[in-house]
Amino acid sequence: LWLLFLVFTLMGFVFSPIPALSLPKLTVVLAGLFGFYLAQDWLETDIGFHWLVWLLATGGVALAALALITVAWPTESQIVDLRFVYRLLPAWGIAHRNEVAGLLLLLLPFVVVTVWHPPAGIGRWLALGGSVLVLLVLVLTQSRAAALALVTMLLTIVLWHRGYQRIVPAGLAI
């Protein structure tokens, strides 16, 4: 099945009217396919699963730290007026705050899980500090879509743990 998907993807690139625009998309599909099978092999073992979670959590913390200097922070008042904080941060303006918030939100569960299952030693404090940093950057982005997605994520977790497993997929589909 994956071979058929790959053939159709390559055909779409070959017959594209603008191959220069299709090449990045083809690269993302191929990288995603490679990443999926790599992750699938890793997830077959417990140690691989833990390594994958820790790599994704570390990526989330690194993204949050990098976001502090690369995000184009807003110059006008947003949900909460945090311009006094934005003035202290470097504003390279490389990344948009909504995109960073979306990526951080995708990686947030991995970062939070590391607080409950840290490695020995100072790992718990590093995981807690990383979680605080990611949440701080999420607040600083003031992304309304990320806030709505976070509320939906938390509501889904609460409903799932209270025994509403049949309602959750239907509600998310709507």
Coordinates of C-alpha atoms in Angstrom, one line a residue:
L1 CA 0.0 0.0 0.0
W2 CA 2.8 2.4 0.9
L3 CA 4.5 1.6 -2.5
L4 CA 1.3 2.6 -4.3
F5 CA 1.1 5.8 -2.3
L6 CA 4.7 6.6 -3.2
V7 CA 4.1 5.9 -6.9
F8 CA 1.2 8.3 -7.0
T9 CA 3.1 10.9 -5.1
L10 CA 6.0 10.7 -7.6
M11 CA 3.5 10.9 -10.5
G12 CA 2.0 14.0 -9.0
F13 CA 5.5 15.6 -8.9
V14 CA 6.4 14.5 -12.5
F15 CA 3.2 15.8 -14.0
S16 CA 3.0 18.9 -11.9
P17 CA 2.6 22.2 -13.9
I18 CA 5.1 23.9 -11.5
P19 CA 7.7 21.3 -10.4
A20 CA 9.6 24.0 -8.4
L21 CA 6.6 24.4 -6.0
S22 CA 5.9 20.6 -5.9
L23 CA 9.5 19.7 -4.9
P24 CA 9.2 20.9 -1.2
K25 CA 5.9 19.0 -0.8
L26 CA 7.4 15.9 -2.3
T27 CA 10.3 16.2 0.1
V28 CA 8.0 16.5 3.1
V29 CA 6.0 13.4 2.0
L30 CA 9.2 11.4 1.6
A31 CA 10.6 12.6 4.9
G32 CA 7.2 11.9 6.6
L33 CA 7.1 8.4 5.1
F34 CA 10.7 7.7 6.2
G35 CA 9.9 9.2 9.7
F36 CA 6.8 7.1 10.0
Y37 CA 8.6 3.8 9.4
L38 CA 11.5 4.8 11.5
A39 CA 9.2 5.7 14.4
Q40 CA 7.2 2.5 13.8
D41 CA 10.4 0.4 14.2
W42 CA 11.4 2.4 17.3
L43 CA 8.0 1.9 18.9
E44 CA 8.3 -1.8 18.8
T45 CA 10.6 -1.8 21.8
D46 CA 10.1 -0.1 25.1
I47 CA 13.5 1.6 25.0
G48 CA 12.8 3.0 21.5
F49 CA 9.4 4.3 22.7
H50 CA 11.1 6.2 25.6
W51 CA 13.8 7.5 23.3
L52 CA 11.2 8.8 20.8
V53 CA 9.2 10.5 23.6
W54 CA 12.4 12.1 25.0
L55 CA 13.5 13.3 21.6
L56 CA 10.2 14.9 20.8
A57 CA 10.1 16.5 24.3
T58 CA 13.6 17.8 23.9
G59 CA 12.6 19.1 20.5
G60 CA 9.7 20.9 22.0
V61 CA 11.8 22.5 24.7
A62 CA 14.5 23.5 22.1
L63 CA 11.7 25.0 19.9
A64 CA 10.4 27.0 22.9
A65 CA 13.9 28.3 23.7
L66 CA 14.5 29.2 20.1
A67 CA 11.1 30.9 19.8
L68 CA 12.1 33.4 22.5
I69 CA 14.6 35.0 20.1
T70 CA 13.1 34.2 16.6
V71 CA 9.4 35.0 16.9
A72 CA 8.0 38.2 15.6
W73 CA 6.3 39.4 18.8
P74 CA 3.2 41.5 18.4
T75 CA 3.6 45.3 18.7
E76 CA 0.0 46.0 19.7
S77 CA -2.1 44.8 22.6
Q78 CA -3.5 41.3 22.1
I79 CA -5.6 39.2 24.5
V80 CA -3.5 40.5 27.4
D81 CA -1.2 43.4 27.1
L82 CA 2.3 41.9 27.3
R83 CA 4.2 44.6 25.4
F84 CA 6.4 45.2 28.5
V85 CA 7.6 41.6 28.2
Y86 CA 8.0 41.7 24.4
R87 CA 10.2 44.8 24.7
L88 CA 12.7 42.6 26.7
L89 CA 12.8 39.9 24.1
P90 CA 14.9 40.1 20.9
A91 CA 12.6 40.4 17.8
W92 CA 14.3 38.8 14.9
G93 CA 11.0 38.2 13.3
I94 CA 11.9 34.9 11.6
A95 CA 8.9 32.9 12.7
H96 CA 5.2 33.8 13.2
R97 CA 3.9 33.3 16.7
N98 CA 0.8 31.3 15.6
E99 CA 3.0 28.8 13.8
V100 CA 5.3 28.4 16.8
A101 CA 2.2 28.0 19.1
G102 CA 0.8 25.3 16.9
L103 CA 4.1 23.4 16.8
L104 CA 4.5 23.8 20.6
L105 CA 1.0 22.5 21.1
L106 CA 1.8 19.4 19.1
L107 CA 4.9 18.7 21.2
L108 CA 3.4 19.7 24.6
P109 CA 2.0 16.3 25.5
F110 CA 5.5 14.8 25.1
V111 CA 7.0 17.5 27.2
V112 CA 4.4 17.1 30.0
V113 CA 4.8 13.3 30.0
T114 CA 8.5 13.6 30.8
V115 CA 7.5 15.3 34.1
W116 CA 5.8 12.1 35.3
H117 CA 8.4 9.7 33.9
P118 CA 11.7 11.5 34.2
P119 CA 15.2 9.9 34.1
A120 CA 17.1 9.5 37.4
G121 CA 18.9 12.4 38.9
I122 CA 18.0 16.0 37.9
G123 CA 15.8 14.8 35.1
R124 CA 12.6 15.6 36.9
W125 CA 13.7 19.2 37.4
L126 CA 14.8 19.5 33.8
A127 CA 11.5 18.1 32.6
L128 CA 9.6 20.5 34.9
G129 CA 11.6 23.5 33.7
G130 CA 11.1 22.5 30.1
S131 CA 7.3 22.2 30.6
V132 CA 7.2 25.6 32.3
L133 CA 9.3 27.1 29.4
V134 CA 6.9 25.6 26.7
L135 CA 3.8 26.8 28.6
L136 CA 5.4 30.3 29.1
V137 CA 6.1 30.6 25.3
L138 CA 2.6 29.4 24.6
V139 CA 1.2 32.2 26.8
L140 CA 3.6 34.7 25.2
T141 CA 2.4 33.9 21.7
Q142 CA -1.2 34.7 22.7
S143 CA -2.4 32.5 19.9
R144 CA -6.2 32.3 20.1
A145 CA -6.3 29.1 17.9
A146 CA -3.7 27.5 20.1
A147 CA -5.6 28.4 23.3
L148 CA -8.8 26.9 21.8
A149 CA -6.9 23.8 20.8
L150 CA -5.4 23.5 24.3
V151 CA -8.8 23.7 25.9
T152 CA -10.1 21.1 23.4
M153 CA -7.1 18.9 24.2
L154 CA -7.7 19.2 28.0
L155 CA -11.4 18.6 27.6
T156 CA -10.7 15.5 25.5
I157 CA -8.4 14.1 28.2
V158 CA -10.9 14.7 30.9
L159 CA -13.8 13.1 29.0
W160 CA -11.6 10.1 28.0
H161 CA -10.5 9.4 31.6
R162 CA -14.1 9.7 32.8
G163 CA -15.2 6.9 30.5
Y164 CA -16.6 8.7 27.5
Q165 CA -14.4 7.0 24.9
R166 CA -17.2 6.7 22.4
I167 CA -18.2 10.4 22.6
V168 CA -14.7 11.8 22.2
P169 CA -14.0 10.7 18.6
A170 CA -17.4 11.8 17.5
G171 CA -17.0 15.2 19.2
L172 CA -13.6 15.7 17.6
A173 CA -14.9 14.8 14.2
I174 CA -17.6 17.4 14.5

